[in-house]
Amino acid sequence: MTTIDRVTTTSSSVRLHTPFVTSLRRTETTDTVVVTITDSDGRTGWGEAPQVWQVTGESLASATACIELMLAPAVVGRRLDDRDDLAAAGAVVQRAVARNFGAKAAVDAALHDLFAQAEGTSVAAVLTTRADGIRDLLTTDVTLSAGAADALADTARSRVADGFTTLKMKVGTDAGTDVQRVAAVREAVGPDVAIRLDANQGWTREEAVAVIRALEVADLGVEFVEQPVVAEDVEGLAWVRERVGLPVMADESCYGPYDLERIIRLGAADLVNVKLAKCGSLTVGRDMLRRAHEEGLRTIVGSMMESHIGVGAAAALVAAEPTTEVSDLDAGWWSVASPVVGGVSYCQNQIRLPTTGGFGISGFVTAG
């Protein structure tokens, strides 16, 4: 009988090779709480809770407190012998506290990692019953931080030279010049590179419609526009979608299943971005993707600024339940180095997942 022996937390700060800038924030580090869960057979599962004050509201301190005071006591001593035990442990984590989705996602991921190791398989294999095989190589986009047109054009050329074929531009910092910036990037990379936009809630309803219509007139080949208005204004998201031709994606407006149902009911988006730090659980994320697909919504899985640990969990979700579009799994690519031994790895626009041993992580490179 395998039982959960202990849960530990460690704060991790990993330097980025390039500052990450959006309409909401600027950061030069990935700051997270790393969770490890050890079982009675000596195996260790890994998870990660990102600090993103401006999006989730969680901090290193709050995630640590949540995990140590509430989530750890809820799972320590529980059996983890079969999938029913895993589901029960996951449910206990979700019920233990309100919200705190990043902390929940970290513990949930570690539980799945632990269980997959015991089964000698990958986390993706634990999540799916797909008979057509699980991919261990996924394609990711790469983000272009918000900035001036000339700098963005230079960066875009560099990212294409790095092997990326889908660029996610951060806009929403200045509605008056956003179209100019997109045009500069399109001119720099040519017609064959995909460009998608993320406003990170940076526009008003009226600004969103004006900018998106201008993009349509300019015919810049934009795939879709993500989160044009503030997260709480789902009606505003629907209002914008009704008035533009480009597809609209919900990100910060779509945390969990109830948000997804509201978006479906209001016809507020063409696509949704599922993130573990928003929904709090791999199985919840998987079920949200399935529900979105049932309703004809297109999907991606995204990541906050997480290291290879959190990205590994997000990538496992995509491998288990493929998204309709290229997902946003580049967060670990921004790190100067991975904080752990093993796990996912990057090669140009590809991210490789371990096929056995859960997330494939064997220990820290650096901690603290």
Short mmCIF file of N, CA and C in Angstrom, two decimals, residues 2 39 41 43-45 80-87 110-129 134 355-359:
data_model
loop_
_atom_site.label_atom_id
_atom_site.label_comp_id
_atom_site.label_asym_id
_atom_site.label_seq_id
_atom_site.Cartn_x
_atom_site.Cartn_y
_atom_site.Cartn_z
N THR A 2 0.64 2.11 -0.94
CA THR A 2 1.40 3.35 -1.05
C THR A 2 0.61 4.49 -0.41
N ASP A 39 6.08 9.78 -1.39
CA ASP A 39 5.24 8.68 -0.91
C ASP A 39 6.04 7.70 -0.07
N ASP A 41 6.99 4.82 -0.66
CA ASP A 41 7.97 4.03 -1.41
C ASP A 41 9.16 4.86 -1.86
N ARG A 43 9.20 7.64 -3.74
CA ARG A 43 9.06 8.43 -4.97
C ARG A 43 8.69 9.87 -4.63
N THR A 44 9.03 10.80 -5.54
CA THR A 44 8.72 12.22 -5.33
C THR A 44 8.03 12.78 -6.56
N GLY A 45 6.88 13.40 -6.35
CA GLY A 45 6.15 14.08 -7.42
C GLY A 45 6.37 15.58 -7.33
N LEU A 80 -2.54 6.08 -2.30
CA LEU A 80 -2.45 6.45 -3.71
C LEU A 80 -2.13 5.19 -4.52
N ASP A 81 -3.02 4.18 -4.35
CA ASP A 81 -2.78 2.87 -4.96
C ASP A 81 -3.37 2.73 -6.36
N ASP A 82 -4.46 3.43 -6.63
CA ASP A 82 -5.11 3.27 -7.93
C ASP A 82 -5.72 4.60 -8.37
N ARG A 83 -6.36 4.60 -9.52
CA ARG A 83 -6.88 5.84 -10.08
C ARG A 83 -8.03 6.40 -9.27
N ASP A 84 -8.76 5.55 -8.60
CA ASP A 84 -9.80 6.06 -7.70
C ASP A 84 -9.18 6.84 -6.55
N ASP A 85 -8.06 6.33 -6.03
CA ASP A 85 -7.36 7.06 -4.97
C ASP A 85 -6.85 8.41 -5.47
N LEU A 86 -6.31 8.42 -6.70
CA LEU A 86 -5.82 9.67 -7.28
C LEU A 86 -6.95 10.67 -7.44
N ALA A 87 -8.09 10.20 -7.94
CA ALA A 87 -9.23 11.08 -8.12
C ALA A 87 -9.73 11.62 -6.79
N ALA A 110 1.68 17.43 -8.72
CA ALA A 110 2.60 16.55 -8.00
C ALA A 110 1.96 15.19 -7.72
N LEU A 111 0.68 15.19 -7.40
CA LEU A 111 -0.02 13.92 -7.19
C LEU A 111 -0.05 13.09 -8.46
N HIS A 112 -0.33 13.74 -9.58
CA HIS A 112 -0.36 13.02 -10.86
C HIS A 112 1.03 12.50 -11.22
N ASP A 113 2.04 13.30 -10.96
CA ASP A 113 3.41 12.88 -11.24
C ASP A 113 3.77 11.65 -10.42
N LEU A 114 3.44 11.71 -9.14
CA LEU A 114 3.72 10.60 -8.24
C LEU A 114 3.03 9.32 -8.72
N PHE A 115 1.77 9.45 -9.08
CA PHE A 115 1.00 8.28 -9.52
C PHE A 115 1.54 7.73 -10.83
N ALA A 116 1.89 8.62 -11.77
CA ALA A 116 2.42 8.16 -13.05
C ALA A 116 3.75 7.42 -12.86
N GLN A 117 4.58 7.90 -11.95
CA GLN A 117 5.83 7.20 -11.67
C GLN A 117 5.57 5.79 -11.15
N ALA A 118 4.59 5.67 -10.28
CA ALA A 118 4.25 4.35 -9.73
C ALA A 118 3.77 3.40 -10.82
N GLU A 119 3.09 3.95 -11.83
CA GLU A 119 2.60 3.13 -12.94
C GLU A 119 3.66 2.93 -14.01
N GLY A 120 4.77 3.67 -13.91
CA GLY A 120 5.81 3.56 -14.92
C GLY A 120 5.43 4.18 -16.25
N THR A 121 4.61 5.22 -16.20
CA THR A 121 4.13 5.85 -17.43
C THR A 121 4.23 7.36 -17.32
N SER A 122 3.70 8.07 -18.29
CA SER A 122 3.72 9.53 -18.28
C SER A 122 2.45 10.07 -17.65
N VAL A 123 2.50 11.34 -17.26
CA VAL A 123 1.30 11.99 -16.72
C VAL A 123 0.22 12.06 -17.79
N ALA A 124 0.60 12.32 -19.03
CA ALA A 124 -0.38 12.37 -20.12
C ALA A 124 -1.13 11.05 -20.23
N ALA A 125 -0.42 9.94 -20.08
CA ALA A 125 -1.07 8.63 -20.17
C ALA A 125 -2.06 8.41 -19.04
N VAL A 126 -1.79 8.98 -17.88
CA VAL A 126 -2.72 8.88 -16.76
C VAL A 126 -4.00 9.66 -17.03
N LEU A 127 -3.86 10.76 -17.78
CA LEU A 127 -4.99 11.66 -18.00
C LEU A 127 -5.93 11.23 -19.11
N THR A 128 -5.51 10.33 -19.99
CA THR A 128 -6.29 10.06 -21.18
C THR A 128 -6.55 8.59 -21.38
N THR A 129 -7.60 8.30 -22.12
CA THR A 129 -7.89 6.94 -22.57
C THR A 129 -7.77 6.85 -24.09
N ILE A 134 -0.04 8.91 -27.70
CA ILE A 134 0.21 10.20 -27.06
C ILE A 134 1.50 10.77 -27.63
N THR A 355 8.35 10.16 -21.71
CA THR A 355 7.31 9.18 -21.99
C THR A 355 7.08 8.21 -20.84
N THR A 356 7.97 8.22 -19.87
CA THR A 356 7.82 7.38 -18.67
C THR A 356 8.26 8.18 -17.46
N GLY A 357 7.97 7.66 -16.28
CA GLY A 357 8.45 8.31 -15.06
C GLY A 357 7.80 9.63 -14.76
N GLY A 358 6.49 9.75 -15.03
CA GLY A 358 5.79 10.98 -14.72
C GLY A 358 6.32 12.15 -15.50
N PHE A 359 6.68 13.24 -14.81
CA PHE A 359 7.25 14.41 -15.46
C PHE A 359 8.74 14.24 -15.76
#
